[in-house]
Amino acid sequence: MIRVVVANQKGGVGKTTTAINLATALAAIGWRVLLIDLDPQGNASTGVGVAQSQRERSTYDVLIGSASVAEAAVATRVPRLDLLPATVDLSGAEIELVELEDRARRLDKALLAAPPRWDICLIDCPPSLGLLTVNAMVAARHLLVPLQCEFFALEGLSQLLQTVERIRLAFNPGLSILGVALTMFDRRNNLSQQVSEDVRACLGSAVFETVVPRNVRLSEAPSHGLPALIYDLRCPGSEAYVKLARELMARLPQRAEAA
């Protein structure tokens, strides 16, 4: 199973929107997808229409070892897309994990024990570089970084890259940066263009060509419990995520390969 972590310690950069819509796009072309919600806010779970009443078991149970991935995963209304949901219990997980053995490898071990039911998993992280995000980075082989086209987003990027390097050295030498996805791009704003140019100058080909624009339909979709690709496939935001999914697939190993 290919494992991709969607992470950025800055909040409001489009991590959850990116994870939901890329997962939907991959499922639409026939991939069996597992979306893992590792954020205590549970926005990814809500965004794919999984209500609180459907979250009998969650990523919290998987991390503390009281449930397996297969036991906690639930089907979504999107064919071939399953969800490992989050509940409020996850907010206390970082404190509990400190006392557990191999606290940074809990998710990795759970995924290793999972049945070969899925081709790929996308892990949506909280807006921090705490133990939950560390678990995700240790478990994943590829990192996708959504980056908002604003000045402060650039400041946090260097900190994130330093964290990735520490994870590589201490836990997961196989972790690689799959790409940086520029989000919330406003063509009317010169700053968005400047940030885009600066990021591309710094990171080069690591930055995806596709840029996700600011789009009200992307913001509306979660309130209906639907990915934007289903809520409004023809809106500019959805069209951008379809293009981004194509780029993502070109950079990923084949489904049959171990990743």
PDB file of C-alpha atoms in Angstrom:
ATOM      1  CA  MET A   1       0.000   0.000   0.000  1.00  0.00           C
ATOM      2  CA  ILE A   2       1.342   3.403  -1.008  1.00  0.00           C
ATOM      3  CA  ARG A   3       1.367   5.803   1.947  1.00  0.00           C
ATOM      4  CA  VAL A   4       1.188   9.561   1.496  1.00  0.00           C
ATOM      5  CA  VAL A   5       1.129  12.039   4.373  1.00  0.00           C
ATOM      6  CA  VAL A   6      -0.487  15.440   3.763  1.00  0.00           C
ATOM      7  CA  ALA A   7       1.160  17.776   6.255  1.00  0.00           C
ATOM      8  CA  ASN A   8       1.928  21.376   7.096  1.00  0.00           C
ATOM      9  CA  GLN A   9       2.144  22.692  10.631  1.00  0.00           C
ATOM     10  CA  LYS A  10       0.386  25.904   9.611  1.00  0.00           C
ATOM     11  CA  GLY A  11      -3.396  25.785   9.823  1.00  0.00           C
ATOM     12  CA  GLY A  12      -5.772  26.911   7.102  1.00  0.00           C
ATOM     13  CA  VAL A  13      -3.565  26.019   4.139  1.00  0.00           C
ATOM     14  CA  GLY A  14      -5.899  23.463   2.579  1.00  0.00           C
ATOM     15  CA  LYS A  15      -4.540  20.188   3.964  1.00  0.00           C
ATOM     16  CA  THR A  16      -7.907  18.564   4.567  1.00  0.00           C
ATOM     17  CA  THR A  17      -9.450  19.875   1.336  1.00  0.00           C
ATOM     18  CA  THR A  18      -6.445  18.540  -0.565  1.00  0.00           C
ATOM     19  CA  ALA A  19      -6.526  15.139   1.141  1.00  0.00           C
ATOM     20  CA  ILE A  20     -10.286  14.700   0.605  1.00  0.00           C
ATOM     21  CA  ASN A  21     -10.330  15.674  -3.043  1.00  0.00           C
ATOM     22  CA  LEU A  22      -7.199  13.808  -4.061  1.00  0.00           C
ATOM     23  CA  ALA A  23      -8.572  10.700  -2.325  1.00  0.00           C
ATOM     24  CA  THR A  24     -11.843  11.132  -4.229  1.00  0.00           C
ATOM     25  CA  ALA A  25     -10.065  11.619  -7.554  1.00  0.00           C
ATOM     26  CA  LEU A  26      -7.964   8.482  -7.066  1.00  0.00           C
ATOM     27  CA  ALA A  27     -11.032   6.461  -6.067  1.00  0.00           C
ATOM     28  CA  ALA A  28     -12.870   7.724  -9.155  1.00  0.00           C
ATOM     29  CA  ILE A  29     -10.272   6.212 -11.480  1.00  0.00           C
ATOM     30  CA  GLY A  30     -10.434   2.838  -9.746  1.00  0.00           C
ATOM     31  CA  TRP A  31      -7.883   2.993  -6.938  1.00  0.00           C
ATOM     32  CA  ARG A  32      -8.907   1.544  -3.586  1.00  0.00           C
ATOM     33  CA  VAL A  33      -8.224   4.413  -1.214  1.00  0.00           C
ATOM     34  CA  LEU A  34      -7.956   4.695   2.567  1.00  0.00           C
ATOM     35  CA  LEU A  35      -8.211   8.241   3.930  1.00  0.00           C
ATOM     36  CA  ILE A  36      -6.812   8.490   7.463  1.00  0.00           C
ATOM     37  CA  ASP A  37      -8.072  11.392   9.576  1.00  0.00           C
ATOM     38  CA  LEU A  38      -5.379  12.111  12.154  1.00  0.00           C
ATOM     39  CA  ASP A  39      -6.663  15.549  13.140  1.00  0.00           C
ATOM     40  CA  PRO A  40      -8.670  15.715  16.416  1.00  0.00           C
ATOM     41  CA  GLN A  41     -11.000  18.239  14.760  1.00  0.00           C
ATOM     42  CA  GLY A  42     -12.190  15.441  12.459  1.00  0.00           C
ATOM     43  CA  ASN A  43     -12.735  17.706   9.471  1.00  0.00           C
ATOM     44  CA  ALA A  44     -11.752  15.068   6.915  1.00  0.00           C
ATOM     45  CA  SER A  45     -14.299  12.694   8.438  1.00  0.00           C
ATOM     46  CA  THR A  46     -17.032  15.323   8.253  1.00  0.00           C
ATOM     47  CA  GLY A  47     -15.946  16.347   4.765  1.00  0.00           C
ATOM     48  CA  VAL A  48     -16.629  12.891   3.325  1.00  0.00           C
ATOM     49  CA  GLY A  49     -19.992  12.613   5.073  1.00  0.00           C
ATOM     50  CA  VAL A  50     -19.130  10.301   7.982  1.00  0.00           C
ATOM     51  CA  ALA A  51     -21.197  11.462  10.950  1.00  0.00           C
ATOM     52  CA  GLN A  52     -20.126  11.209  14.586  1.00  0.00           C
ATOM     53  CA  SER A  53     -22.581   8.346  15.100  1.00  0.00           C
ATOM     54  CA  GLN A  54     -20.719   6.311  12.475  1.00  0.00           C
ATOM     55  CA  ARG A  55     -17.360   6.703  14.206  1.00  0.00           C
ATOM     56  CA  GLU A  56     -17.573   3.798  16.647  1.00  0.00           C
ATOM     57  CA  ARG A  57     -13.835   3.281  16.379  1.00  0.00           C
ATOM     58  CA  SER A  58     -11.271   5.804  15.256  1.00  0.00           C
ATOM     59  CA  THR A  59      -7.623   6.577  14.677  1.00  0.00           C
ATOM     60  CA  TYR A  60      -7.367   6.998  18.457  1.00  0.00           C
ATOM     61  CA  ASP A  61      -8.272   3.341  18.972  1.00  0.00           C
ATOM     62  CA  VAL A  62      -5.761   2.317  16.316  1.00  0.00           C
ATOM     63  CA  LEU A  63      -2.950   4.344  17.895  1.00  0.00           C
ATOM     64  CA  ILE A  64      -3.474   3.006  21.408  1.00  0.00           C
ATOM     65  CA  GLY A  65      -3.888  -0.532  20.093  1.00  0.00           C
ATOM     66  CA  SER A  66      -7.530  -1.238  21.009  1.00  0.00           C
ATOM     67  CA  ALA A  67      -8.592  -1.674  17.362  1.00  0.00           C
ATOM     68  CA  SER A  68      -6.988  -2.616  14.059  1.00  0.00           C
ATOM     69  CA  VAL A  69      -7.096  -0.508  10.909  1.00  0.00           C
ATOM     70  CA  ALA A  70      -9.548  -2.946   9.320  1.00  0.00           C
ATOM     71  CA  GLU A  71     -11.840  -2.802  12.368  1.00  0.00           C
ATOM     72  CA  ALA A  72     -11.871   1.003  12.547  1.00  0.00           C
ATOM     73  CA  ALA A  73     -12.193   1.795   8.826  1.00  0.00           C
ATOM     74  CA  VAL A  74     -15.645   2.715   7.530  1.00  0.00           C
ATOM     75  CA  ALA A  75     -17.001   3.023   3.995  1.00  0.00           C
ATOM     76  CA  THR A  76     -17.891   6.464   2.643  1.00  0.00           C
ATOM     77  CA  ARG A  77     -20.503   7.421   0.069  1.00  0.00           C
ATOM     78  CA  VAL A  78     -17.665   7.599  -2.480  1.00  0.00           C
ATOM     79  CA  PRO A  79     -17.140   4.169  -4.092  1.00  0.00           C
ATOM     80  CA  ARG A  80     -13.735   2.621  -3.301  1.00  0.00           C
ATOM     81  CA  LEU A  81     -12.975   5.305  -0.685  1.00  0.00           C
ATOM     82  CA  ASP A  82     -12.796   4.168   2.953  1.00  0.00           C
ATOM     83  CA  LEU A  83     -12.122   6.360   5.960  1.00  0.00           C
ATOM     84  CA  LEU A  84     -10.264   5.830   9.206  1.00  0.00           C
ATOM     85  CA  PRO A  85     -12.188   8.507  11.128  1.00  0.00           C
ATOM     86  CA  ALA A  86     -11.149  10.836  13.920  1.00  0.00           C
ATOM     87  CA  THR A  87     -13.004  11.554  17.153  1.00  0.00           C
ATOM     88  CA  VAL A  88     -12.454  14.028  19.964  1.00  0.00           C
ATOM     89  CA  ASP A  89     -10.610  11.277  21.879  1.00  0.00           C
ATOM     90  CA  LEU A  90      -7.677  11.911  19.551  1.00  0.00           C
ATOM     91  CA  SER A  91      -7.049  15.267  21.246  1.00  0.00           C
ATOM     92  CA  GLY A  92      -5.604  13.456  24.255  1.00  0.00           C
ATOM     93  CA  ALA A  93      -3.703  10.862  22.279  1.00  0.00           C
ATOM     94  CA  GLU A  94      -0.382  12.701  22.290  1.00  0.00           C
ATOM     95  CA  ILE A  95      -0.275  12.611  26.090  1.00  0.00           C
ATOM     96  CA  GLU A  96      -1.174   8.920  26.217  1.00  0.00           C
ATOM     97  CA  LEU A  97       1.261   7.987  23.467  1.00  0.00           C
ATOM     98  CA  VAL A  98       4.209   9.324  25.459  1.00  0.00           C
ATOM     99  CA  GLU A  99       3.933   6.367  27.840  1.00  0.00           C
ATOM    100  CA  LEU A 100       3.544   3.733  25.119  1.00  0.00           C
ATOM    101  CA  GLU A 101       6.311   1.662  23.591  1.00  0.00           C
ATOM    102  CA  ASP A 102       7.470   2.800  20.131  1.00  0.00           C
ATOM    103  CA  ARG A 103       5.212   5.840  20.417  1.00  0.00           C
ATOM    104  CA  ALA A 104       6.409   7.267  17.093  1.00  0.00           C
ATOM    105  CA  ARG A 105       5.747   4.028  15.201  1.00  0.00           C
ATOM    106  CA  ARG A 106       2.220   3.201  16.356  1.00  0.00           C
ATOM    107  CA  LEU A 107       0.536   4.096  13.076  1.00  0.00           C
ATOM    108  CA  ASP A 108       3.266   2.474  11.003  1.00  0.00           C
ATOM    109  CA  LYS A 109       2.873  -0.835  12.822  1.00  0.00           C
ATOM    110  CA  ALA A 110      -0.915  -0.699  12.513  1.00  0.00           C
ATOM    111  CA  LEU A 111      -0.689  -0.149   8.752  1.00  0.00           C
ATOM    112  CA  LEU A 112       1.832  -2.957   8.367  1.00  0.00           C
ATOM    113  CA  ALA A 113      -0.697  -5.301   9.989  1.00  0.00           C
ATOM    114  CA  ALA A 114      -3.571  -4.066   7.794  1.00  0.00           C
ATOM    115  CA  PRO A 115      -4.978  -6.395   5.103  1.00  0.00           C
ATOM    116  CA  PRO A 116      -4.103  -5.662   1.442  1.00  0.00           C
ATOM    117  CA  ARG A 117      -7.511  -4.067   0.929  1.00  0.00           C
ATOM    118  CA  TRP A 118      -6.279  -0.678  -0.296  1.00  0.00           C
ATOM    119  CA  ASP A 119      -3.896   0.548  -2.986  1.00  0.00           C
ATOM    120  CA  ILE A 120      -3.057   3.828  -1.290  1.00  0.00           C
ATOM    121  CA  CYS A 121      -3.663   5.692   1.952  1.00  0.00           C
ATOM    122  CA  LEU A 122      -3.660   9.462   2.395  1.00  0.00           C
ATOM    123  CA  ILE A 123      -3.043  10.724   5.922  1.00  0.00           C
ATOM    124  CA  ASP A 124      -4.537  14.091   6.891  1.00  0.00           C
ATOM    125  CA  CYS A 125      -2.531  15.625   9.745  1.00  0.00           C
ATOM    126  CA  PRO A 126      -3.321  18.228  12.413  1.00  0.00           C
ATOM    127  CA  PRO A 127      -1.808  21.733  12.053  1.00  0.00           C
ATOM    128  CA  SER A 128       1.184  20.998  14.274  1.00  0.00           C
ATOM    129  CA  LEU A 129       4.427  19.070  14.336  1.00  0.00           C
ATOM    130  CA  GLY A 130       3.490  17.034  17.409  1.00  0.00           C
ATOM    131  CA  LEU A 131       3.441  13.297  17.998  1.00  0.00           C
ATOM    132  CA  LEU A 132       0.418  12.692  15.757  1.00  0.00           C
ATOM    133  CA  THR A 133       2.162  14.266  12.763  1.00  0.00           C
ATOM    134  CA  VAL A 134       5.381  12.445  13.647  1.00  0.00           C
ATOM    135  CA  ASN A 135       3.450   9.148  13.608  1.00  0.00           C
ATOM    136  CA  ALA A 136       2.119  10.007  10.168  1.00  0.00           C
ATOM    137  CA  MET A 137       5.547  10.891   8.796  1.00  0.00           C
ATOM    138  CA  VAL A 138       7.102   7.747  10.216  1.00  0.00           C
ATOM    139  CA  ALA A 139       4.326   5.636   8.684  1.00  0.00           C
ATOM    140  CA  ALA A 140       4.404   7.311   5.254  1.00  0.00           C
ATOM    141  CA  ARG A 141       6.845   7.023   2.385  1.00  0.00           C
ATOM    142  CA  HIS A 142       5.798  10.196   0.590  1.00  0.00           C
ATOM    143  CA  LEU A 143       5.076  13.724   1.843  1.00  0.00           C
ATOM    144  CA  LEU A 144       2.697  16.126   0.117  1.00  0.00           C
ATOM    145  CA  VAL A 145       2.811  19.707   1.392  1.00  0.00           C
ATOM    146  CA  PRO A 146      -0.137  22.031   0.694  1.00  0.00           C
ATOM    147  CA  LEU A 147       1.203  25.586   0.792  1.00  0.00           C
ATOM    148  CA  GLN A 148      -1.031  28.633   0.939  1.00  0.00           C
ATOM    149  CA  CYS A 149       0.059  31.419  -1.401  1.00  0.00           C
ATOM    150  CA  GLU A 150       0.677  33.926   1.394  1.00  0.00           C
ATOM    151  CA  PHE A 151       3.827  35.275   3.009  1.00  0.00           C
ATOM    152  CA  PHE A 152       3.533  33.576   6.407  1.00  0.00           C
ATOM    153  CA  ALA A 153       3.225  30.178   4.737  1.00  0.00           C
ATOM    154  CA  LEU A 154       6.788  30.531   3.469  1.00  0.00           C
ATOM    155  CA  GLU A 155       8.105  31.064   6.984  1.00  0.00           C
ATOM    156  CA  GLY A 156       6.723  27.740   8.178  1.00  0.00           C
ATOM    157  CA  LEU A 157       7.987  25.784   5.181  1.00  0.00           C
ATOM    158  CA  SER A 158      11.609  25.775   6.322  1.00  0.00           C
ATOM    159  CA  GLN A 159      10.576  24.498   9.769  1.00  0.00           C
ATOM    160  CA  LEU A 160       8.582  21.698   8.168  1.00  0.00           C
ATOM    161  CA  LEU A 161      11.508  20.683   5.962  1.00  0.00           C
ATOM    162  CA  GLN A 162      13.794  20.601   9.014  1.00  0.00           C
ATOM    163  CA  THR A 163      11.315  18.317  10.777  1.00  0.00           C
ATOM    164  CA  VAL A 164      11.222  16.026   7.742  1.00  0.00           C
ATOM    165  CA  GLU A 165      15.010  15.753   7.833  1.00  0.00           C
ATOM    166  CA  ARG A 166      14.939  14.869  11.537  1.00  0.00           C
ATOM    167  CA  ILE A 167      12.309  12.193  10.875  1.00  0.00           C
ATOM    168  CA  ARG A 168      14.504  10.759   8.134  1.00  0.00           C
ATOM    169  CA  LEU A 169      17.541  10.586  10.378  1.00  0.00           C
ATOM    170  CA  ALA A 170      15.784   9.190  13.447  1.00  0.00           C
ATOM    171  CA  PHE A 171      12.957   6.985  12.155  1.00  0.00           C
ATOM    172  CA  ASN A 172      12.218   6.859   8.460  1.00  0.00           C
ATOM    173  CA  PRO A 173      15.091   7.254   5.976  1.00  0.00           C
ATOM    174  CA  GLY A 174      12.711   6.336   3.144  1.00  0.00           C
ATOM    175  CA  LEU A 175      10.491   9.413   3.590  1.00  0.00           C
ATOM    176  CA  SER A 176      10.599  11.575   0.458  1.00  0.00           C
ATOM    177  CA  ILE A 177       8.923  14.836  -0.520  1.00  0.00           C
ATOM    178  CA  LEU A 178       6.403  13.967  -3.202  1.00  0.00           C
ATOM    179  CA  GLY A 179       5.671  17.597  -3.920  1.00  0.00           C
ATOM    180  CA  VAL A 180       4.441  20.988  -2.769  1.00  0.00           C
ATOM    181  CA  ALA A 181       0.928  21.953  -3.852  1.00  0.00           C
ATOM    182  CA  LEU A 182       0.200  25.684  -4.026  1.00  0.00           C
ATOM    183  CA  THR A 183      -3.295  26.383  -2.689  1.00  0.00           C
ATOM    184  CA  MET A 184      -5.655  29.339  -2.217  1.00  0.00           C
ATOM    185  CA  PHE A 185      -4.098  31.150  -5.163  1.00  0.00           C
ATOM    186  CA  ASP A 186      -5.752  34.500  -5.881  1.00  0.00           C
ATOM    187  CA  ARG A 187      -4.963  35.757  -9.377  1.00  0.00           C
ATOM    188  CA  ARG A 188      -6.131  39.260  -8.391  1.00  0.00           C
ATOM    189  CA  ASN A 189      -3.457  39.415  -5.703  1.00  0.00           C
ATOM    190  CA  ASN A 190       0.128  40.192  -6.681  1.00  0.00           C
ATOM    191  CA  LEU A 191       1.346  38.569  -3.457  1.00  0.00           C
ATOM    192  CA  SER A 192       0.000  35.171  -4.526  1.00  0.00           C
ATOM    193  CA  GLN A 193       2.000  35.386  -7.735  1.00  0.00           C
ATOM    194  CA  GLN A 194       5.111  36.499  -5.848  1.00  0.00           C
ATOM    195  CA  VAL A 195       4.854  33.655  -3.335  1.00  0.00           C
ATOM    196  CA  SER A 196       4.370  31.177  -6.169  1.00  0.00           C
ATOM    197  CA  GLU A 197       7.471  32.450  -7.957  1.00  0.00           C
ATOM    198  CA  ASP A 198       9.547  32.413  -4.758  1.00  0.00           C
ATOM    199  CA  VAL A 199       8.547  28.835  -3.880  1.00  0.00           C
ATOM    200  CA  ARG A 200       9.300  27.607  -7.403  1.00  0.00           C
ATOM    201  CA  ALA A 201      12.660  29.376  -7.380  1.00  0.00           C
ATOM    202  CA  CYS A 202      13.513  27.703  -4.073  1.00  0.00           C
ATOM    203  CA  LEU A 203      12.144  24.191  -4.612  1.00  0.00           C
ATOM    204  CA  GLY A 204      12.074  23.882  -8.393  1.00  0.00           C
ATOM    205  CA  SER A 205      10.459  20.725  -9.751  1.00  0.00           C
ATOM    206  CA  ALA A 206       9.282  19.701  -6.271  1.00  0.00           C
ATOM    207  CA  VAL A 207       6.408  22.174  -6.729  1.00  0.00           C
ATOM    208  CA  PHE A 208       3.426  20.825  -8.670  1.00  0.00           C
ATOM    209  CA  GLU A 209       2.554  22.727 -11.834  1.00  0.00           C
ATOM    210  CA  THR A 210      -1.125  22.789 -10.876  1.00  0.00           C
ATOM    211  CA  VAL A 211      -2.191  25.663  -8.635  1.00  0.00           C
ATOM    212  CA  VAL A 212      -5.425  25.402  -6.632  1.00  0.00           C
ATOM    213  CA  PRO A 213      -7.321  28.708  -6.708  1.00  0.00           C
ATOM    214  CA  ARG A 214      -9.408  30.298  -4.009  1.00  0.00           C
ATOM    215  CA  ASN A 215     -12.895  28.996  -4.696  1.00  0.00           C
ATOM    216  CA  VAL A 216     -16.076  29.335  -2.670  1.00  0.00           C
ATOM    217  CA  ARG A 217     -17.337  25.928  -3.829  1.00  0.00           C
ATOM    218  CA  LEU A 218     -14.365  24.252  -2.146  1.00  0.00           C
ATOM    219  CA  SER A 219     -15.424  25.922   1.102  1.00  0.00           C
ATOM    220  CA  GLU A 220     -19.095  25.024   0.705  1.00  0.00           C
ATOM    221  CA  ALA A 221     -18.636  21.327  -0.063  1.00  0.00           C
ATOM    222  CA  PRO A 222     -17.740  20.119   3.489  1.00  0.00           C
ATOM    223  CA  SER A 223     -20.971  21.576   4.910  1.00  0.00           C
ATOM    224  CA  HIS A 224     -22.813  19.143   2.637  1.00  0.00           C
ATOM    225  CA  GLY A 225     -20.610  16.205   3.674  1.00  0.00           C
ATOM    226  CA  LEU A 226     -19.275  15.910   0.139  1.00  0.00           C
ATOM    227  CA  PRO A 227     -15.870  16.248  -1.529  1.00  0.00           C
ATOM    228  CA  ALA A 228     -15.843  19.217  -3.896  1.00  0.00           C
ATOM    229  CA  LEU A 229     -15.339  16.843  -6.827  1.00  0.00           C
ATOM    230  CA  ILE A 230     -18.799  15.444  -6.155  1.00  0.00           C
ATOM    231  CA  TYR A 231     -20.431  18.652  -4.921  1.00  0.00           C
ATOM    232  CA  ASP A 232     -19.441  20.599  -8.048  1.00  0.00           C
ATOM    233  CA  LEU A 233     -17.107  18.860 -10.470  1.00  0.00           C
ATOM    234  CA  ARG A 234     -17.051  21.829 -12.871  1.00  0.00           C
ATOM    235  CA  CYS A 235     -15.991  24.527 -10.417  1.00  0.00           C
ATOM    236  CA  PRO A 236     -12.410  25.858 -10.796  1.00  0.00           C
ATOM    237  CA  GLY A 237     -11.334  24.284  -7.506  1.00  0.00           C
ATOM    238  CA  SER A 238     -12.489  20.809  -8.498  1.00  0.00           C
ATOM    239  CA  GLU A 239     -10.926  21.106 -11.923  1.00  0.00           C
ATOM    240  CA  ALA A 240      -7.633  22.058 -10.286  1.00  0.00           C
ATOM    241  CA  TYR A 241      -7.734  19.027  -7.983  1.00  0.00           C
ATOM    242  CA  VAL A 242      -8.398  16.721 -10.940  1.00  0.00           C
ATOM    243  CA  LYS A 243      -5.285  18.111 -12.619  1.00  0.00           C
ATOM    244  CA  LEU A 244      -3.311  17.836  -9.376  1.00  0.00           C
ATOM    245  CA  ALA A 245      -4.378  14.195  -9.037  1.00  0.00           C
ATOM    246  CA  ARG A 246      -2.972  13.483 -12.501  1.00  0.00           C
ATOM    247  CA  GLU A 247       0.357  15.028 -11.491  1.00  0.00           C
ATOM    248  CA  LEU A 248       0.306  13.088  -8.232  1.00  0.00           C
ATOM    249  CA  MET A 249      -0.223   9.789 -10.037  1.00  0.00           C
ATOM    250  CA  ALA A 250       2.710  10.509 -12.340  1.00  0.00           C
ATOM    251  CA  ARG A 251       4.990  10.865  -9.309  1.00  0.00           C
ATOM    252  CA  LEU A 252       3.694   7.845  -7.386  1.00  0.00           C
ATOM    253  CA  PRO A 253       4.981   4.284  -7.794  1.00  0.00           C
ATOM    254  CA  GLN A 254       2.654   1.800  -9.417  1.00  0.00           C
ATOM    255  CA  ARG A 255      -0.015   0.291  -7.165  1.00  0.00           C
ATOM    256  CA  ALA A 256       1.534  -3.155  -7.431  1.00  0.00           C
ATOM    257  CA  GLU A 257       4.835  -1.918  -6.047  1.00  0.00           C
ATOM    258  CA  ALA A 258       5.626  -1.668  -2.372  1.00  0.00           C
ATOM    259  CA  ALA A 259       5.872   1.915  -1.227  1.00  0.00           C
TER     260      ALA A 259
END
